[in-house]
Coordinates of C-alpha atoms in Angstrom, one line a residue:
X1 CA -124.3 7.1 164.0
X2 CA -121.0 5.6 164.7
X3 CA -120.4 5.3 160.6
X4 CA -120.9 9.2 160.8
X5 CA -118.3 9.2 164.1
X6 CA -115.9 8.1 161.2
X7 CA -115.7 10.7 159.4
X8 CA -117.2 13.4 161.0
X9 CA -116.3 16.2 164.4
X10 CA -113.6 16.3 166.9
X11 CA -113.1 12.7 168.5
X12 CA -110.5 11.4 171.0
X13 CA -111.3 8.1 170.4
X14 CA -108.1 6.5 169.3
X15 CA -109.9 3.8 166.8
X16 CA -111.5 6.6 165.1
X17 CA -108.1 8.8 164.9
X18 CA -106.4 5.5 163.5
X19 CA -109.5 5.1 160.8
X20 CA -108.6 8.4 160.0
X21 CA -104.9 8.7 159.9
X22 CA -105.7 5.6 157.8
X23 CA -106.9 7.8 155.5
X24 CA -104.7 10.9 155.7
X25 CA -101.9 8.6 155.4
X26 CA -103.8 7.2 152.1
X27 CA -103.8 10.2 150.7
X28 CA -100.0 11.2 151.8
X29 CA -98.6 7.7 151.0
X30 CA -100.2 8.4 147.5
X31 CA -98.0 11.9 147.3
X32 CA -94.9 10.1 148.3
X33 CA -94.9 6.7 146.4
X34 CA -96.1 9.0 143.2
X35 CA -93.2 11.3 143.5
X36 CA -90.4 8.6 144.6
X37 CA -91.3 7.1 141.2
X38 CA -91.6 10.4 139.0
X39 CA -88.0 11.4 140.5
X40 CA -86.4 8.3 140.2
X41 CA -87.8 7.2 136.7
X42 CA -87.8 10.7 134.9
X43 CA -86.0 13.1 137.0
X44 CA -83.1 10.4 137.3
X45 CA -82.9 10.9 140.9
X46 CA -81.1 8.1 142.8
X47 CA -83.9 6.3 144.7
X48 CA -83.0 7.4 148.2
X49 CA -82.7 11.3 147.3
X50 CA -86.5 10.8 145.6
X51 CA -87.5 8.9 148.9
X52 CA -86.2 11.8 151.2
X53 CA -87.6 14.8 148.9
X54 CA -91.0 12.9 148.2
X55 CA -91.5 11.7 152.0
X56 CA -91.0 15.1 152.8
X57 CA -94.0 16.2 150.6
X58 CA -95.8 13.4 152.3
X59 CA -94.9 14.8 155.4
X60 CA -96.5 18.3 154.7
X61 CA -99.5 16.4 153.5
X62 CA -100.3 14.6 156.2
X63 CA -99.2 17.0 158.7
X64 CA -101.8 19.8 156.9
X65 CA -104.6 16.7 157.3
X66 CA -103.9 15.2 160.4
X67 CA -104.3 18.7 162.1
X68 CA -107.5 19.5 160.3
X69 CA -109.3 16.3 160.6
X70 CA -107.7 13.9 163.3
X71 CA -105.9 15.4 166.6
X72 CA -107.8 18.9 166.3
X73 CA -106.1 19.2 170.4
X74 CA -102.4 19.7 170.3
X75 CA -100.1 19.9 173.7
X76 CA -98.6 23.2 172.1
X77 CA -101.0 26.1 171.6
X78 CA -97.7 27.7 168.9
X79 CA -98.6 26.7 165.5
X80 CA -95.0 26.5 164.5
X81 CA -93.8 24.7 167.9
X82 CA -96.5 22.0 166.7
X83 CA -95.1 21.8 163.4
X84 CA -91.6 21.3 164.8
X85 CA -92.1 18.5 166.7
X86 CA -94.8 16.8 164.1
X87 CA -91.4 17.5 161.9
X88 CA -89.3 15.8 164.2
X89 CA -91.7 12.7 164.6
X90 CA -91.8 12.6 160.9
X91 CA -87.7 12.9 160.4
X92 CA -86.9 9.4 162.5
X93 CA -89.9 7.7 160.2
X94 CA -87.5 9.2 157.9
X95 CA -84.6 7.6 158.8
X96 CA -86.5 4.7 159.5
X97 CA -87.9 4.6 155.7
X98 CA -84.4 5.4 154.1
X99 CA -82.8 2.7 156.6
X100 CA -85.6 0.5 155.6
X101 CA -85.7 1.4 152.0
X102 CA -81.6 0.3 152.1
X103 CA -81.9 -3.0 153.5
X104 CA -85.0 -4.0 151.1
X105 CA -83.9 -2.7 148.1
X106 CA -79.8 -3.2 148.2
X107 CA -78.9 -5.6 150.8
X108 CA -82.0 -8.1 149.8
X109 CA -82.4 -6.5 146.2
X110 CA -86.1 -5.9 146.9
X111 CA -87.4 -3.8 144.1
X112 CA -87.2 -0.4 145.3
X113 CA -91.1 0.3 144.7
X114 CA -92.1 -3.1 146.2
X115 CA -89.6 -2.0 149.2
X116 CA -91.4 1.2 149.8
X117 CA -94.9 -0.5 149.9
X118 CA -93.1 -2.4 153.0
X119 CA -91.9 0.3 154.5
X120 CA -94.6 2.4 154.5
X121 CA -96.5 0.6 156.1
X122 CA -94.0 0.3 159.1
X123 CA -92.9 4.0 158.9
X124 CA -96.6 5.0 159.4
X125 CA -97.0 3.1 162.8
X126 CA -94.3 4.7 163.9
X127 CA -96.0 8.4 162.6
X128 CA -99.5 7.3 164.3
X129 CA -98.7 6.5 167.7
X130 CA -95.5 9.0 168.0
X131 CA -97.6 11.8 167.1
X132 CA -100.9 10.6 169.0
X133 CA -98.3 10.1 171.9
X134 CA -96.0 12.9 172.4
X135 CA -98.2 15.9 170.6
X136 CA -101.5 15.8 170.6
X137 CA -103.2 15.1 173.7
X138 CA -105.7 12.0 174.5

């Protein structure tokens, strides 16, 4: 039963809804480390104008998953409202990542893919418990 908690209903268990965004932020990180390389390599794209265009499709990702199948119970009942401040959340992990992404890759001359894998993973902390905190209710 609690392997089918997992993956299955509405849970306010924040465990669970970390198990998940573990997931969702799988699939998302996936979207944005795929496109940061595709931009940079073959597009030609200076690695911090890939990072910003392809953590914004992240962004979108996650925020399409996270409201389907983590934090079903927002604090805003406006759609858009909900989006805004998920938005918002996700703009300082932003910042954070570019700032991040900077001081790995040109001020310790970190490669800029092994940089992101860093990053990520502090930029989704962030996501998880600003989103879990300030939108969607316990």
């Amino acid at each position: 039963m609690l392997l089918r908690n997992l993956f299955v209903g509405e849970t306010n268990n924040w465990l669970i809804q970390l198990f998940r965004y573990c997931f969702v932020g799988g699939f998302a990180f996936i979207v944005d480390y795929g496109l940061l390389y595709i931009l940079t390599e073959y597009a030609g794209f200076h690695y911090l104008i890939s990072a910003t265009i392809s953590f914004i499709a992240g962004l979108i990702v996650n925020y399409l998953l996270s409201t389907w199948w983590i934090f079903r119970n927002s604090k805003l009942k406006n759609k858009a409202a909900e989006f805004t401040v998920f938005a918002l959340i996700g703009v300082i992990g932003l910042l954070l990542n570019n700032l991040l992404l900077y001081v790995f890759t040109d001020l310790l001359h970190v490669h800029y893919m092994i940089s992101k894998l860093i990053v990520a993973a502090l930029v989704m902390i962030w996501n998880f418990f600003g989103r879990k905190l300030i939108l969607f209710k316990n």
